[in-house]
């Protein structure tokens, strides 16, 4: 559980092609929860991404993934407690 009313949450944006990560960047997010509130909506600043499109390769060849950047401990916990598994 979160301690206090503020938290720093790293998130990532990754560009992929055919399941291969071409580029990944991690960004910080500082979230402040007002008193008596247990959820907030947060919006990041715009991010500029460039993809090498051409007449033979459209932008549809790429996928952009976004998610929370987990620590090794968080990832291990999630793997141990996958949905539907004991």
JSON list of C-alpha atoms in Angstrom, two decimals:
[
{"chain": "A", "resi": 1, "resn": "UNK", "atom": "CA", "xyz": [0.00, 0.00, 0.00]},
{"chain": "A", "resi": 2, "resn": "UNK", "atom": "CA", "xyz": [1.10, 3.53, -0.71]},
{"chain": "A", "resi": 3, "resn": "UNK", "atom": "CA", "xyz": [2.41, 5.60, 2.20]},
{"chain": "A", "resi": 4, "resn": "UNK", "atom": "CA", "xyz": [1.41, 9.26, 2.15]},
{"chain": "A", "resi": 5, "resn": "UNK", "atom": "CA", "xyz": [-0.43, 11.21, -0.54]},
{"chain": "A", "resi": 6, "resn": "UNK", "atom": "CA", "xyz": [2.34, 11.49, -3.18]},
{"chain": "A", "resi": 7, "resn": "UNK", "atom": "CA", "xyz": [4.12, 8.90, -5.30]},
{"chain": "A", "resi": 8, "resn": "UNK", "atom": "CA", "xyz": [6.65, 8.82, -8.11]},
{"chain": "A", "resi": 9, "resn": "UNK", "atom": "CA", "xyz": [5.68, 6.30, -10.77]},
{"chain": "A", "resi": 10, "resn": "UNK", "atom": "CA", "xyz": [7.99, 5.57, -13.71]},
{"chain": "A", "resi": 11, "resn": "UNK", "atom": "CA", "xyz": [6.26, 4.68, -16.96]},
{"chain": "A", "resi": 12, "resn": "UNK", "atom": "CA", "xyz": [7.63, 3.76, -20.36]},
{"chain": "A", "resi": 13, "resn": "UNK", "atom": "CA", "xyz": [6.88, 4.20, -24.03]},
{"chain": "A", "resi": 14, "resn": "UNK", "atom": "CA", "xyz": [8.37, 1.64, -26.40]},
{"chain": "A", "resi": 15, "resn": "UNK", "atom": "CA", "xyz": [8.34, 1.45, -30.18]},
{"chain": "A", "resi": 16, "resn": "UNK", "atom": "CA", "xyz": [8.24, -2.09, -31.56]},
{"chain": "A", "resi": 17, "resn": "UNK", "atom": "CA", "xyz": [8.27, -3.75, -34.94]},
{"chain": "A", "resi": 18, "resn": "UNK", "atom": "CA", "xyz": [7.32, -7.39, -35.30]},
{"chain": "A", "resi": 19, "resn": "UNK", "atom": "CA", "xyz": [7.64, -7.95, -31.55]},
{"chain": "A", "resi": 20, "resn": "UNK", "atom": "CA", "xyz": [11.15, -6.48, -31.45]},
{"chain": "A", "resi": 21, "resn": "UNK", "atom": "CA", "xyz": [11.76, -3.39, -29.29]},
{"chain": "A", "resi": 22, "resn": "UNK", "atom": "CA", "xyz": [13.30, -0.65, -31.44]},
{"chain": "A", "resi": 23, "resn": "UNK", "atom": "CA", "xyz": [13.41, 2.04, -28.78]},
{"chain": "A", "resi": 24, "resn": "UNK", "atom": "CA", "xyz": [12.21, 2.43, -25.21]},
{"chain": "A", "resi": 25, "resn": "UNK", "atom": "CA", "xyz": [12.27, 5.46, -22.95]},
{"chain": "A", "resi": 26, "resn": "UNK", "atom": "CA", "xyz": [11.31, 5.69, -19.28]},
{"chain": "A", "resi": 27, "resn": "UNK", "atom": "CA", "xyz": [9.59, 8.83, -18.00]},
{"chain": "A", "resi": 28, "resn": "UNK", "atom": "CA", "xyz": [8.87, 9.98, -14.45]},
{"chain": "A", "resi": 29, "resn": "UNK", "atom": "CA", "xyz": [5.38, 10.77, -13.19]},
{"chain": "A", "resi": 30, "resn": "UNK", "atom": "CA", "xyz": [4.85, 12.53, -9.86]},
{"chain": "A", "resi": 31, "resn": "UNK", "atom": "CA", "xyz": [1.30, 11.88, -8.69]},
{"chain": "A", "resi": 32, "resn": "UNK", "atom": "CA", "xyz": [-0.38, 13.78, -5.83]},
{"chain": "A", "resi": 33, "resn": "UNK", "atom": "CA", "xyz": [-3.60, 12.46, -4.32]},
{"chain": "A", "resi": 34, "resn": "UNK", "atom": "CA", "xyz": [-5.84, 15.12, -2.75]},
{"chain": "A", "resi": 35, "resn": "UNK", "atom": "CA", "xyz": [-7.18, 14.41, 0.73]},
{"chain": "A", "resi": 36, "resn": "UNK", "atom": "CA", "xyz": [-9.98, 11.83, 0.88]},
{"chain": "A", "resi": 37, "resn": "UNK", "atom": "CA", "xyz": [-9.36, 10.70, -2.73]},
{"chain": "A", "resi": 38, "resn": "UNK", "atom": "CA", "xyz": [-8.14, 7.22, -3.65]},
{"chain": "A", "resi": 39, "resn": "UNK", "atom": "CA", "xyz": [-7.83, 7.62, -7.42]},
{"chain": "A", "resi": 40, "resn": "UNK", "atom": "CA", "xyz": [-6.69, 10.36, -9.77]},
{"chain": "A", "resi": 41, "resn": "UNK", "atom": "CA", "xyz": [-6.42, 11.00, -13.47]},
{"chain": "A", "resi": 42, "resn": "UNK", "atom": "CA", "xyz": [-3.00, 12.06, -14.67]},
{"chain": "A", "resi": 43, "resn": "UNK", "atom": "CA", "xyz": [-1.99, 13.29, -18.13]},
{"chain": "A", "resi": 44, "resn": "UNK", "atom": "CA", "xyz": [1.59, 13.36, -19.38]},
{"chain": "A", "resi": 45, "resn": "UNK", "atom": "CA", "xyz": [3.19, 16.03, -21.49]},
{"chain": "A", "resi": 46, "resn": "UNK", "atom": "CA", "xyz": [3.21, 15.22, -25.23]},
{"chain": "A", "resi": 47, "resn": "UNK", "atom": "CA", "xyz": [6.01, 12.97, -26.47]},
{"chain": "A", "resi": 48, "resn": "UNK", "atom": "CA", "xyz": [7.46, 13.31, -29.96]},
{"chain": "A", "resi": 49, "resn": "UNK", "atom": "CA", "xyz": [8.20, 10.00, -31.73]},
{"chain": "A", "resi": 50, "resn": "UNK", "atom": "CA", "xyz": [9.65, 9.51, -35.22]},
{"chain": "A", "resi": 51, "resn": "UNK", "atom": "CA", "xyz": [9.12, 6.34, -37.24]},
{"chain": "A", "resi": 52, "resn": "UNK", "atom": "CA", "xyz": [10.96, 5.50, -40.46]},
{"chain": "A", "resi": 53, "resn": "UNK", "atom": "CA", "xyz": [8.04, 5.16, -42.86]},
{"chain": "A", "resi": 54, "resn": "UNK", "atom": "CA", "xyz": [8.50, 4.88, -46.59]},
{"chain": "A", "resi": 55, "resn": "UNK", "atom": "CA", "xyz": [6.48, 3.99, -49.68]},
{"chain": "A", "resi": 56, "resn": "UNK", "atom": "CA", "xyz": [7.15, 0.31, -48.88]},
{"chain": "A", "resi": 57, "resn": "UNK", "atom": "CA", "xyz": [6.69, 0.48, -45.07]},
{"chain": "A", "resi": 58, "resn": "UNK", "atom": "CA", "xyz": [3.76, 2.29, -43.49]},
{"chain": "A", "resi": 59, "resn": "UNK", "atom": "CA", "xyz": [3.31, 3.38, -39.93]},
{"chain": "A", "resi": 60, "resn": "UNK", "atom": "CA", "xyz": [1.13, 0.29, -39.45]},
{"chain": "A", "resi": 61, "resn": "UNK", "atom": "CA", "xyz": [4.36, -1.76, -39.26]},
{"chain": "A", "resi": 62, "resn": "UNK", "atom": "CA", "xyz": [5.03, -0.27, -35.81]},
{"chain": "A", "resi": 63, "resn": "UNK", "atom": "CA", "xyz": [3.38, -0.62, -32.42]},
{"chain": "A", "resi": 64, "resn": "UNK", "atom": "CA", "xyz": [3.70, 1.77, -29.51]},
{"chain": "A", "resi": 65, "resn": "UNK", "atom": "CA", "xyz": [3.50, 0.20, -26.05]},
{"chain": "A", "resi": 66, "resn": "UNK", "atom": "CA", "xyz": [2.95, 2.12, -22.81]},
{"chain": "A", "resi": 67, "resn": "UNK", "atom": "CA", "xyz": [3.09, 0.79, -19.29]},
{"chain": "A", "resi": 68, "resn": "UNK", "atom": "CA", "xyz": [4.45, 1.11, -15.79]},
{"chain": "A", "resi": 69, "resn": "UNK", "atom": "CA", "xyz": [8.18, 0.45, -15.45]},
{"chain": "A", "resi": 70, "resn": "UNK", "atom": "CA", "xyz": [8.41, -2.20, -12.74]},
{"chain": "A", "resi": 71, "resn": "UNK", "atom": "CA", "xyz": [11.31, -2.89, -10.44]},
{"chain": "A", "resi": 72, "resn": "UNK", "atom": "CA", "xyz": [12.78, -6.41, -10.41]},
{"chain": "A", "resi": 73, "resn": "UNK", "atom": "CA", "xyz": [10.90, -7.07, -7.15]},
{"chain": "A", "resi": 74, "resn": "UNK", "atom": "CA", "xyz": [7.57, -5.88, -8.58]},
{"chain": "A", "resi": 75, "resn": "UNK", "atom": "CA", "xyz": [8.05, -7.98, -11.70]},
{"chain": "A", "resi": 76, "resn": "UNK", "atom": "CA", "xyz": [8.88, -11.08, -9.61]},
{"chain": "A", "resi": 77, "resn": "UNK", "atom": "CA", "xyz": [5.80, -10.50, -7.44]},
{"chain": "A", "resi": 78, "resn": "UNK", "atom": "CA", "xyz": [3.56, -10.16, -10.51]},
{"chain": "A", "resi": 79, "resn": "UNK", "atom": "CA", "xyz": [4.98, -13.34, -12.01]},
{"chain": "A", "resi": 80, "resn": "UNK", "atom": "CA", "xyz": [4.31, -15.24, -8.78]},
{"chain": "A", "resi": 81, "resn": "UNK", "atom": "CA", "xyz": [0.75, -13.91, -8.49]},
{"chain": "A", "resi": 82, "resn": "UNK", "atom": "CA", "xyz": [-0.58, -14.03, -12.02]},
{"chain": "A", "resi": 83, "resn": "UNK", "atom": "CA", "xyz": [-4.33, -13.65, -12.38]},
{"chain": "A", "resi": 84, "resn": "UNK", "atom": "CA", "xyz": [-6.12, -16.93, -11.89]},
{"chain": "A", "resi": 85, "resn": "UNK", "atom": "CA", "xyz": [-3.12, -18.65, -10.28]},
{"chain": "A", "resi": 86, "resn": "UNK", "atom": "CA", "xyz": [-2.72, -19.34, -6.57]}
]
